[in-house]
Amino acid sequence: MILIIAVLMVAAICASTLYQSYRQIRLAAVANASNVTLIAQRAISRNIEMLSLSLDTLAYRYQHPLGSKPLPESQSYAYLFGSTANASHITVMAIIDAQGQVRATSRRSVTQARPNYADRAYFTVHREHPETGLYISRPIQASLGNELPVVVLSKRLSREDGSFDGIVVMALDLAYFRDLFMGLALGKDGVISLYSDEGVAYMRVPYKADVIGRDLGNNANFQRLKSMLSEDDGSFFARATNDGVERLYTFRRIPGSPLIVFVGRAEQAIFKSWRETLYAVLLSLAAFAALATMLLMHVRQELRKRVTAEKRLEELARTDSLTGLLNRRSLDEALLATWERCQRNPSASFSVLFIDVDYFKLYNDTYGHEMGDTVLQEVAKALSENLPRQTDHAGRYGGEEFVVLLEQTDEHGALLMAQRLCEAVYSRLIVHAASPLRVVTVSVGVATLRRERHHRVEDVINAADEALYLAKSAGRNRVCFAHPGQV
């Protein structure tokens, strides 16, 4: 006992130390991941602000042209787009009028007809909601010579009276976010992602093309995040659904946009050194506990033998030694428990099947009691194999009589089950030369709880017994039901 206490004390001290170490490593990991999201947030926020200012500049220059006369095309292009036409990752900038037609674009060579954009989300949102500022679209597949899908940034153009005059738009190649994220060290199996607050994926590094544009709003991890979005940042551990890696996820909102930047650091990488320490401690504890284990082994074996013996005794006390079904006492307990449940629940019901082996005395007289016991075992097997529910109970009532308890079973269901059991015994074709039927059969009496007549569980059993008598009188190998007039 002293040795066990000593082992437990050492284990408790080690566990406490390891737990404190675990907490410190976790806090440090959260702080590091939070710093990474902060760096990404500031970079994205600064660039979105610059892109927004570029759209403002384009809108101003469009609405305030130089001079009173139209400029030549090259000068007009330079005035509108000169400062941003060659900007990295900006694939196109354009001005779209109130009817959805392109009025000016930074793309010089356009060989095909320009479509109407009046039905695009980045157009309609400004037309229908004047208060909308900078709008950031979902990722869009566009043939603009860009490497990856684009995200469209748009702003409203308003006339002097405040009415809608179109929009200015900019298509930003999503390679911008990929190149930004590629420079961040995330460790083995680490990921960094950009999502909208609706769950749309804008970027993921390591890059996976099939993720871009996917709506993950119903993903369990994103639903968990959604419950935390009242805060601008946060963290949680979760297992990724796409690769099964357990990660520490840290998120941070991008101010003034619907975007959220995620950093996921693999739990294995975070706690690698801690686990190495844990294994060393566990090895030491295992060596220290070896002696106690050897001393306790004998006691444990003895306890197991005792528990096994007690379980066996309990099983023997509940089952009939010949048939393996419930014995009379256990059957009575099951019937009484079912009756009490039905008294508490007026909508509950049950049925009882009273089963008797036909011409069993003649079988014993003809073949001997040993063969008679074999027949009872076969009948019991036929009953247990054909009771499909765990709530159904079969037991040996006495001699060659059996009782089956069917919970939550009405009259129709009980009759079907009784017929099934009757046929199951008959189909075994156990030869019985002294029986008129030439094989071993059973007769079954059926009774279902009738609250207006049955005031004790014994009343239901007696009704089933009366029904069994009718089955015997009618020629055996059949099923009879306790009619309403019977008790």
Short mmCIF file of C-alpha atoms in Angstrom, two decimals:
data_model
loop_
_atom_site.label_atom_id
_atom_site.label_comp_id
_atom_site.label_asym_id
_atom_site.label_seq_id
_atom_site.Cartn_x
_atom_site.Cartn_y
_atom_site.Cartn_z
CA MET A 1 0.00 0.00 0.00
CA ILE A 2 2.86 2.38 0.86
CA LEU A 3 4.48 1.64 -2.49
CA ILE A 4 1.23 2.37 -4.32
CA ILE A 5 0.86 5.69 -2.47
CA ALA A 6 4.45 6.61 -3.34
CA VAL A 7 3.88 5.83 -7.03
CA LEU A 8 0.68 7.87 -7.02
CA MET A 9 2.39 10.84 -5.36
CA VAL A 10 5.24 10.83 -7.89
CA ALA A 11 2.74 10.47 -10.71
CA ALA A 12 0.70 13.39 -9.35
CA ILE A 13 3.76 15.65 -9.14
CA CYS A 14 4.85 14.73 -12.66
CA ALA A 15 1.34 15.21 -13.99
CA SER A 16 1.09 18.66 -12.41
CA THR A 17 4.46 19.71 -13.84
CA LEU A 18 3.59 18.38 -17.28
CA TYR A 19 0.22 20.09 -17.22
CA GLN A 20 1.78 23.47 -16.37
CA SER A 21 4.31 22.95 -19.15
CA TYR A 22 1.51 22.05 -21.54
CA ARG A 23 -0.40 25.24 -20.68
CA GLN A 24 2.68 27.39 -21.19
CA ILE A 25 3.41 25.85 -24.59
CA ARG A 26 -0.22 26.28 -25.62
CA LEU A 27 -0.28 29.93 -24.56
CA ALA A 28 2.98 30.56 -26.41
CA ALA A 29 1.59 28.85 -29.54
CA VAL A 30 -1.55 30.98 -29.41
CA ALA A 31 0.54 34.14 -28.99
CA ASN A 32 2.81 33.21 -31.93
CA ALA A 33 -0.11 32.34 -34.20
CA SER A 34 -1.85 35.55 -33.16
CA ASN A 35 1.24 37.52 -34.20
CA VAL A 36 1.22 35.82 -37.60
CA THR A 37 -2.45 36.67 -38.14
CA LEU A 38 -1.73 40.25 -37.04
CA ILE A 39 1.05 40.57 -39.63
CA ALA A 40 -1.20 39.17 -42.35
CA GLN A 41 -4.10 41.33 -41.23
CA ARG A 42 -2.09 44.53 -41.36
CA ALA A 43 -0.61 43.71 -44.76
CA ILE A 44 -4.01 42.86 -46.27
CA SER A 45 -5.74 45.80 -44.58
CA ARG A 46 -3.08 48.24 -45.82
CA ASN A 47 -3.30 46.93 -49.39
CA ILE A 48 -7.11 46.92 -49.40
CA GLU A 49 -7.00 50.52 -48.21
CA MET A 50 -4.62 51.40 -51.06
CA LEU A 51 -6.80 49.59 -53.59
CA SER A 52 -9.84 51.41 -52.23
CA LEU A 53 -8.03 54.72 -52.66
CA SER A 54 -7.17 53.71 -56.23
CA LEU A 55 -10.88 53.15 -56.91
CA ASP A 56 -11.65 56.54 -55.36
CA THR A 57 -9.03 58.15 -57.60
CA LEU A 58 -10.47 56.43 -60.68
CA ALA A 59 -13.99 57.55 -59.75
CA TYR A 60 -12.86 61.14 -59.19
CA ARG A 61 -10.96 61.33 -62.49
CA TYR A 62 -13.87 59.83 -64.39
CA GLN A 63 -16.30 62.34 -62.95
CA HIS A 64 -13.84 65.27 -63.25
CA PRO A 65 -12.15 65.02 -66.68
CA LEU A 66 -9.28 67.32 -67.67
CA GLY A 67 -10.31 70.32 -69.71
CA SER A 68 -13.59 71.02 -71.38
CA LYS A 69 -12.90 68.91 -74.47
CA PRO A 70 -12.59 65.12 -74.67
CA LEU A 71 -8.98 63.97 -74.47
CA PRO A 72 -7.40 61.71 -77.07
CA GLU A 73 -7.73 58.02 -76.19
CA SER A 74 -4.11 57.60 -75.10
CA GLN A 75 -4.23 60.67 -72.85
CA SER A 76 -7.61 59.67 -71.43
CA TYR A 77 -6.23 56.19 -70.67
CA ALA A 78 -3.16 57.61 -68.97
CA TYR A 79 -5.27 60.07 -66.96
CA LEU A 80 -7.67 57.37 -65.75
CA PHE A 81 -5.42 54.32 -65.35
CA GLY A 82 -1.83 55.46 -65.70
CA SER A 83 -0.97 55.15 -62.03
CA THR A 84 -2.42 51.64 -61.57
CA ALA A 85 -2.48 49.97 -64.98
CA ASN A 86 0.73 48.04 -64.34
CA ALA A 87 0.23 47.47 -60.62
CA SER A 88 1.07 43.96 -59.45
CA HIS A 89 -1.89 41.55 -59.22
CA ILE A 90 -4.43 44.09 -60.54
CA THR A 91 -5.69 42.38 -63.69
CA VAL A 92 -8.17 45.01 -64.78
CA MET A 93 -9.84 48.25 -63.67
CA ALA A 94 -13.00 49.55 -65.27
CA ILE A 95 -15.81 52.06 -65.12
CA ILE A 96 -19.34 50.69 -65.59
CA ASP A 97 -22.29 53.00 -66.13
CA ALA A 98 -25.73 52.84 -64.52
CA GLN A 99 -26.96 50.48 -67.28
CA GLY A 100 -24.16 47.98 -66.72
CA GLN A 101 -22.11 48.91 -69.80
CA VAL A 102 -18.34 49.35 -69.67
CA ARG A 103 -17.38 52.99 -70.25
CA ALA A 104 -13.64 52.65 -69.75
CA THR A 105 -11.24 49.83 -68.99
CA SER A 106 -7.55 49.42 -68.25
CA ARG A 107 -7.33 46.57 -70.75
CA ARG A 108 -6.10 48.11 -73.99
CA SER A 109 -6.69 45.15 -76.33
CA VAL A 110 -10.26 43.87 -76.15
CA THR A 111 -11.24 41.87 -79.21
CA GLN A 112 -14.61 40.56 -78.11
CA ALA A 113 -17.86 42.36 -77.36
CA ARG A 114 -18.13 43.59 -73.79
CA PRO A 115 -20.95 41.98 -71.83
CA ASN A 116 -23.48 43.82 -69.73
CA TYR A 117 -22.67 43.69 -66.01
CA ALA A 118 -25.99 44.92 -64.59
CA ASP A 119 -26.76 41.50 -63.09
CA ARG A 120 -23.46 41.06 -61.25
CA ALA A 121 -23.54 41.09 -57.47
CA TYR A 122 -20.78 43.69 -57.29
CA PHE A 123 -23.01 45.96 -59.46
CA THR A 124 -26.46 45.36 -57.96
CA VAL A 125 -25.30 45.80 -54.37
CA HIS A 126 -24.34 49.44 -55.07
CA ARG A 127 -27.45 50.12 -57.12
CA GLU A 128 -29.80 48.77 -54.45
CA HIS A 129 -27.86 49.78 -51.34
CA PRO A 130 -26.33 53.26 -51.71
CA GLU A 131 -24.75 53.08 -48.27
CA THR A 132 -22.45 50.22 -49.33
CA GLY A 133 -18.83 51.31 -49.31
CA LEU A 134 -16.12 49.07 -50.69
CA TYR A 135 -17.64 45.77 -51.86
CA ILE A 136 -15.46 42.64 -52.08
CA SER A 137 -16.92 39.85 -54.22
CA ARG A 138 -16.53 36.10 -53.97
CA PRO A 139 -13.68 34.53 -55.99
CA ILE A 140 -14.58 34.63 -59.69
CA GLN A 141 -13.18 32.64 -62.60
CA ALA A 142 -12.30 35.19 -65.26
CA SER A 143 -10.26 34.90 -68.47
CA LEU A 144 -8.11 37.98 -67.87
CA GLY A 145 -4.72 36.41 -68.39
CA ASN A 146 -4.33 36.08 -64.64
CA GLU A 147 -2.86 33.08 -62.88
CA LEU A 148 -5.61 32.44 -60.33
CA PRO A 149 -9.28 33.41 -59.92
CA VAL A 150 -9.94 37.05 -59.14
CA VAL A 151 -11.82 38.93 -56.48
CA VAL A 152 -13.69 42.03 -57.64
CA LEU A 153 -13.54 45.23 -55.59
CA SER A 154 -16.17 47.82 -56.45
CA LYS A 155 -17.41 51.24 -55.35
CA ARG A 156 -20.48 53.27 -56.22
CA LEU A 157 -20.56 56.24 -58.58
CA SER A 158 -23.14 58.85 -57.67
CA ARG A 159 -24.45 61.85 -59.54
CA GLU A 160 -24.67 65.29 -57.93
CA ASP A 161 -28.26 64.55 -56.85
CA GLY A 162 -27.12 61.30 -55.21
CA SER A 163 -28.67 58.98 -57.80
CA PHE A 164 -26.87 55.90 -59.05
CA ASP A 165 -24.38 56.55 -61.85
CA GLY A 166 -22.63 53.17 -62.07
CA ILE A 167 -19.57 51.71 -60.41
CA VAL A 168 -15.80 51.58 -60.54
CA VAL A 169 -14.36 48.08 -60.35
CA MET A 170 -11.02 46.39 -59.93
CA ALA A 171 -10.18 42.70 -60.41
CA LEU A 172 -7.48 41.55 -57.99
CA ASP A 173 -5.63 38.32 -58.82
CA LEU A 174 -5.86 35.95 -55.83
CA ALA A 175 -2.20 35.18 -56.41
CA TYR A 176 -1.66 38.33 -54.33
CA PHE A 177 -2.86 36.54 -51.19
CA ARG A 178 -0.96 33.38 -52.04
CA ASP A 179 2.31 35.30 -52.51
CA LEU A 180 1.68 37.17 -49.26
CA PHE A 181 1.07 33.98 -47.27
CA MET A 182 3.93 31.99 -48.83
CA GLY A 183 6.49 33.99 -46.85
CA LEU A 184 5.08 33.07 -43.45
CA ALA A 185 6.66 30.20 -41.50
CA LEU A 186 3.94 27.89 -40.19
CA GLY A 187 5.82 24.67 -39.46
CA LYS A 188 4.99 21.13 -40.56
CA ASP A 189 1.33 20.70 -41.65
CA GLY A 190 0.69 24.38 -40.92
CA VAL A 191 -1.87 26.28 -43.01
CA ILE A 192 -2.94 29.87 -43.49
CA SER A 193 -6.27 30.68 -45.12
CA LEU A 194 -8.47 33.59 -46.01
CA TYR A 195 -12.25 33.25 -45.69
CA SER A 196 -15.23 35.53 -45.79
CA ASP A 197 -17.46 35.71 -42.74
CA GLU A 198 -19.97 33.61 -44.72
CA GLY A 199 -17.49 30.76 -45.10
CA VAL A 200 -16.29 31.31 -48.69
CA ALA A 201 -12.63 30.33 -49.18
CA TYR A 202 -10.45 32.95 -50.91
CA MET A 203 -7.02 31.40 -50.42
CA ARG A 204 -5.24 28.54 -48.68
CA VAL A 205 -1.51 27.95 -48.29
CA PRO A 206 -0.34 25.25 -48.93
CA TYR A 207 -2.25 26.10 -52.07
CA LYS A 208 -5.12 23.87 -53.20
CA ALA A 209 -6.98 24.98 -56.29
CA ASP A 210 -10.16 23.05 -55.47
CA VAL A 211 -10.55 24.97 -52.19
CA ILE A 212 -10.73 28.42 -53.79
CA GLY A 213 -14.32 29.66 -54.01
CA ARG A 214 -15.74 26.74 -52.04
CA ASP A 215 -18.50 27.57 -49.57
CA LEU A 216 -17.55 26.03 -46.23
CA GLY A 217 -20.28 27.76 -44.26
CA ASN A 218 -21.76 24.43 -43.13
CA ASN A 219 -18.40 23.01 -42.09
CA ALA A 220 -18.39 22.08 -38.38
CA ASN A 221 -15.18 24.00 -37.70
CA PHE A 222 -16.50 27.13 -39.42
CA GLN A 223 -19.75 26.90 -37.48
CA ARG A 224 -17.66 26.84 -34.33
CA LEU A 225 -15.80 29.92 -35.55
CA LYS A 226 -19.07 31.67 -36.38
CA SER A 227 -20.12 31.50 -32.75
CA MET A 228 -16.92 33.39 -31.88
CA LEU A 229 -17.18 36.15 -34.50
CA SER A 230 -18.47 38.68 -32.00
CA GLU A 231 -14.76 39.06 -31.21
CA ASP A 232 -12.25 40.38 -33.76
CA ASP A 233 -9.82 37.55 -33.02
CA GLY A 234 -9.67 34.24 -31.21
CA SER A 235 -8.34 30.68 -31.28
CA PHE A 236 -9.45 27.08 -30.84
CA PHE A 237 -8.24 23.51 -31.41
CA ALA A 238 -10.06 21.46 -34.05
CA ARG A 239 -9.49 18.57 -36.45
CA ALA A 240 -9.53 19.58 -40.13
CA THR A 241 -12.18 17.79 -42.19
CA ASN A 242 -10.12 17.69 -45.39
CA ASP A 243 -6.87 16.14 -44.11
CA GLY A 244 -7.73 15.01 -40.56
CA VAL A 245 -4.89 17.01 -38.94
CA GLU A 246 -5.52 18.39 -35.45
CA ARG A 247 -4.57 22.07 -35.45
CA LEU A 248 -4.60 25.18 -33.32
CA TYR A 249 -6.64 27.67 -35.36
CA THR A 250 -6.16 31.38 -34.73
CA PHE A 251 -8.28 33.91 -36.60
CA ARG A 252 -8.38 37.67 -37.01
CA ARG A 253 -10.81 39.91 -38.90
CA ILE A 254 -9.65 42.28 -41.63
CA PRO A 255 -11.09 45.69 -40.61
CA GLY A 256 -13.52 47.26 -43.06
CA SER A 257 -14.02 44.01 -45.01
CA PRO A 258 -15.86 40.69 -44.72
CA LEU A 259 -12.55 38.80 -44.70
CA ILE A 260 -11.05 36.68 -41.92
CA VAL A 261 -7.48 35.41 -41.92
CA PHE A 262 -6.85 31.98 -40.39
CA VAL A 263 -3.61 30.43 -39.20
CA GLY A 264 -3.60 26.72 -38.40
CA ARG A 265 -0.57 25.23 -36.67
CA ALA A 266 -0.42 21.45 -36.39
CA GLU A 267 -0.90 20.22 -32.86
CA GLN A 268 1.82 17.61 -33.42
CA ALA A 269 4.35 20.31 -34.28
CA ILE A 270 3.36 22.57 -31.36
CA PHE A 271 3.69 19.88 -28.71
CA LYS A 272 6.55 17.85 -30.22
CA SER A 273 9.11 18.74 -27.54
CA TRP A 274 6.48 18.46 -24.81
CA ARG A 275 5.60 14.96 -25.96
CA GLU A 276 9.25 13.93 -25.92
CA THR A 277 9.41 15.07 -22.30
CA LEU A 278 6.16 13.28 -21.58
CA TYR A 279 7.49 9.99 -22.99
CA ALA A 280 10.65 10.28 -20.90
CA VAL A 281 8.60 10.89 -17.75
CA LEU A 282 6.26 8.04 -18.56
CA LEU A 283 9.20 5.71 -19.11
CA SER A 284 10.58 6.65 -15.70
CA LEU A 285 7.22 6.16 -14.07
CA ALA A 286 6.81 2.82 -15.78
CA ALA A 287 10.11 1.61 -14.40
CA PHE A 288 9.25 2.91 -10.94
CA ALA A 289 5.82 1.26 -11.06
CA ALA A 290 7.06 -2.12 -12.34
CA LEU A 291 7.57 -3.53 -8.87
CA ALA A 292 4.15 -2.35 -7.71
CA THR A 293 2.59 -3.89 -10.80
CA MET A 294 4.17 -7.26 -10.10
CA LEU A 295 2.98 -7.16 -6.50
CA LEU A 296 -0.50 -6.12 -7.47
CA MET A 297 -0.82 -8.64 -10.28
CA HIS A 298 -1.67 -11.48 -7.98
CA VAL A 299 -4.30 -9.44 -6.17
CA ARG A 300 -5.76 -8.36 -9.49
CA GLN A 301 -6.00 -11.92 -10.74
CA GLU A 302 -7.79 -12.96 -7.59
CA LEU A 303 -10.23 -10.08 -7.91
CA ARG A 304 -10.90 -11.01 -11.53
CA LYS A 305 -11.63 -14.57 -10.53
CA ARG A 306 -14.01 -13.32 -7.89
CA VAL A 307 -15.79 -10.93 -10.26
CA THR A 308 -16.10 -13.66 -12.90
CA ALA A 309 -17.48 -16.07 -10.34
CA GLU A 310 -19.99 -13.48 -9.12
CA LYS A 311 -21.10 -12.73 -12.66
CA ARG A 312 -21.47 -16.42 -13.35
CA LEU A 313 -23.49 -16.90 -10.19
CA GLU A 314 -25.68 -13.94 -11.10
CA GLU A 315 -26.20 -15.37 -14.59
CA LEU A 316 -27.04 -18.78 -13.18
CA ALA A 317 -29.46 -17.18 -10.75
CA ARG A 318 -31.29 -15.51 -13.65
CA THR A 319 -31.34 -18.25 -16.26
CA ASP A 320 -32.79 -21.71 -16.51
CA SER A 321 -29.93 -24.21 -16.45
CA LEU A 322 -31.49 -26.48 -19.08
CA THR A 323 -32.74 -24.03 -21.71
CA GLY A 324 -30.63 -20.93 -21.11
CA LEU A 325 -33.80 -18.79 -21.07
CA LEU A 326 -34.92 -16.68 -18.11
CA ASN A 327 -35.93 -18.79 -15.12
CA ARG A 328 -39.27 -18.41 -13.39
CA ARG A 329 -38.04 -15.83 -10.88
CA SER A 330 -36.38 -13.61 -13.47
CA LEU A 331 -39.39 -13.95 -15.73
CA ASP A 332 -41.70 -12.85 -12.92
CA GLU A 333 -39.42 -9.85 -12.25
CA ALA A 334 -39.48 -8.85 -15.92
CA LEU A 335 -43.27 -9.15 -16.05
CA LEU A 336 -43.70 -7.10 -12.88
CA ALA A 337 -41.29 -4.38 -14.11
CA THR A 338 -43.17 -4.14 -17.40
CA TRP A 339 -46.49 -3.95 -15.57
CA GLU A 340 -45.22 -1.11 -13.35
CA ARG A 341 -43.96 0.85 -16.39
CA CYS A 342 -47.39 0.50 -17.98
CA GLN A 343 -49.01 1.80 -14.80
CA ARG A 344 -46.83 4.93 -14.98
CA ASN A 345 -47.38 5.41 -18.71
CA PRO A 346 -51.03 5.10 -19.82
CA SER A 347 -50.03 4.82 -23.47
CA ALA A 348 -47.72 1.84 -22.86
CA SER A 349 -48.82 -1.75 -23.45
CA PHE A 350 -47.46 -5.28 -23.62
CA SER A 351 -48.48 -8.78 -24.68
CA VAL A 352 -47.83 -12.21 -23.21
CA LEU A 353 -47.45 -15.49 -25.10
CA PHE A 354 -48.08 -18.66 -23.06
CA ILE A 355 -46.45 -21.58 -24.90
CA ASP A 356 -46.76 -25.29 -24.21
CA VAL A 357 -45.08 -28.22 -25.98
CA ASP A 358 -47.79 -30.47 -27.44
CA TYR A 359 -47.95 -34.11 -26.25
CA PHE A 360 -44.77 -33.67 -24.25
CA LYS A 361 -45.60 -36.38 -21.71
CA LEU A 362 -46.08 -38.86 -24.55
CA TYR A 363 -42.71 -37.79 -25.95
CA ASN A 364 -41.01 -38.48 -22.61
CA ASP A 365 -42.78 -41.83 -22.31
CA THR A 366 -41.72 -42.76 -25.83
CA TYR A 367 -38.15 -41.45 -26.02
CA GLY A 368 -37.12 -40.93 -22.43
CA HIS A 369 -36.48 -37.85 -20.30
CA GLU A 370 -33.03 -37.21 -21.71
CA MET A 371 -34.47 -36.80 -25.21
CA GLY A 372 -37.27 -34.75 -23.69
CA ASP A 373 -34.69 -32.32 -22.28
CA THR A 374 -33.15 -32.07 -25.76
CA VAL A 375 -36.58 -31.15 -27.17
CA LEU A 376 -36.99 -28.40 -24.55
CA GLN A 377 -33.57 -27.04 -25.52
CA GLU A 378 -34.55 -27.02 -29.22
CA VAL A 379 -37.82 -25.24 -28.46
CA ALA A 380 -35.97 -22.66 -26.35
CA LYS A 381 -33.51 -22.12 -29.19
CA ALA A 382 -36.37 -21.61 -31.66
CA LEU A 383 -37.92 -19.00 -29.35
CA SER A 384 -34.73 -17.02 -28.70
CA GLU A 385 -33.68 -17.04 -32.38
CA ASN A 386 -37.00 -15.55 -33.48
CA LEU A 387 -37.32 -12.72 -30.97
CA PRO A 388 -35.90 -9.73 -32.90
CA ARG A 389 -35.91 -7.05 -30.17
CA GLN A 390 -33.80 -6.77 -27.03
CA THR A 391 -36.92 -5.71 -25.14
CA ASP A 392 -38.57 -9.10 -25.83
CA HIS A 393 -38.02 -11.73 -23.12
CA ALA A 394 -38.49 -15.49 -23.22
CA GLY A 395 -38.45 -17.66 -20.13
CA ARG A 396 -39.20 -21.18 -18.95
CA TYR A 397 -42.34 -20.98 -16.87
CA GLY A 398 -42.13 -24.57 -15.67
CA GLY A 399 -41.83 -28.07 -17.14
CA GLU A 400 -42.64 -27.83 -20.84
CA GLU A 401 -44.28 -24.38 -20.51
CA PHE A 402 -42.69 -21.18 -21.74
CA VAL A 403 -43.72 -17.53 -21.53
CA VAL A 404 -42.71 -14.76 -23.94
CA LEU A 405 -43.05 -11.10 -22.91
CA LEU A 406 -43.47 -8.64 -25.79
CA GLU A 407 -43.18 -4.99 -24.70
CA GLN A 408 -44.99 -2.25 -26.66
CA THR A 409 -46.75 -4.87 -28.79
CA ASP A 410 -50.43 -4.73 -29.68
CA GLU A 411 -52.79 -7.64 -30.39
CA HIS A 412 -51.97 -7.84 -34.08
CA GLY A 413 -48.23 -7.84 -33.51
CA ALA A 414 -48.51 -10.42 -30.73
CA LEU A 415 -50.53 -12.78 -32.95
CA LEU A 416 -47.98 -12.46 -35.75
CA MET A 417 -45.13 -13.21 -33.36
CA ALA A 418 -46.98 -16.16 -31.83
CA GLN A 419 -47.60 -17.65 -35.27
CA ARG A 420 -43.95 -17.10 -36.16
CA LEU A 421 -42.78 -18.98 -33.06
CA CYS A 422 -45.28 -21.77 -33.64
CA GLU A 423 -44.01 -22.24 -37.18
CA ALA A 424 -40.37 -21.99 -36.06
CA VAL A 425 -40.81 -25.00 -33.75
CA TYR A 426 -42.76 -26.97 -36.37
CA SER A 427 -40.12 -26.29 -39.05
CA ARG A 428 -37.44 -28.03 -36.98
CA LEU A 429 -39.23 -31.33 -37.83
CA ILE A 430 -38.33 -33.08 -34.57
CA VAL A 431 -39.83 -36.56 -34.93
CA HIS A 432 -42.62 -37.34 -32.44
CA ALA A 433 -44.14 -40.71 -33.33
CA ALA A 434 -46.67 -40.54 -30.47
CA SER A 435 -48.13 -37.24 -31.72
CA PRO A 436 -50.93 -37.14 -34.31
CA LEU A 437 -48.87 -34.42 -36.03
CA ARG A 438 -45.81 -36.75 -36.19
CA VAL A 439 -43.43 -33.90 -35.21
CA VAL A 440 -42.90 -31.80 -32.10
CA THR A 441 -45.19 -28.74 -32.09
CA VAL A 442 -46.30 -26.06 -29.66
CA SER A 443 -49.57 -24.36 -28.86
CA VAL A 444 -49.63 -20.66 -28.02
CA GLY A 445 -52.04 -18.56 -26.01
CA VAL A 446 -51.88 -14.80 -26.57
CA ALA A 447 -53.06 -11.99 -24.29
CA THR A 448 -52.59 -8.22 -24.57
CA LEU A 449 -52.98 -5.80 -21.67
CA ARG A 450 -56.56 -4.54 -21.33
CA ARG A 451 -56.63 -1.90 -18.63
CA GLU A 452 -60.37 -2.17 -18.05
CA ARG A 453 -60.06 -5.90 -17.21
CA HIS A 454 -56.49 -6.57 -16.14
CA HIS A 455 -55.79 -5.09 -12.72
CA ARG A 456 -52.73 -7.20 -11.95
CA VAL A 457 -50.00 -8.68 -14.08
CA GLU A 458 -51.32 -12.10 -13.09
CA ASP A 459 -54.57 -11.23 -14.88
CA VAL A 460 -52.74 -10.92 -18.21
CA ILE A 461 -50.85 -14.18 -17.62
CA ASN A 462 -54.09 -15.98 -16.70
CA ALA A 463 -55.72 -14.65 -19.86
CA ALA A 464 -52.84 -16.02 -21.94
CA ASP A 465 -53.14 -19.34 -20.09
CA GLU A 466 -56.86 -19.49 -20.90
CA ALA A 467 -56.05 -18.77 -24.54
CA LEU A 468 -53.51 -21.61 -24.46
CA TYR A 469 -56.23 -23.94 -23.20
CA LEU A 470 -58.37 -22.96 -26.18
CA ALA A 471 -55.47 -23.70 -28.53
CA LYS A 472 -55.03 -27.11 -26.94
CA SER A 473 -58.75 -27.84 -27.17
CA ALA A 474 -58.84 -26.78 -30.82
CA GLY A 475 -56.31 -29.40 -31.87
CA ARG A 476 -52.88 -28.03 -30.85
CA ASN A 477 -50.11 -26.60 -33.08
CA ARG A 478 -52.00 -23.35 -33.28
CA VAL A 479 -52.38 -19.88 -31.81
CA CYS A 480 -55.42 -18.58 -29.91
CA PHE A 481 -56.03 -15.10 -28.57
CA ALA A 482 -57.63 -14.17 -25.25
CA HIS A 483 -60.98 -12.64 -26.29
CA PRO A 484 -62.24 -9.51 -24.57
CA GLY A 485 -64.63 -11.55 -22.44
CA GLN A 486 -61.80 -13.53 -20.89
CA VAL A 487 -59.85 -12.59 -17.82
#
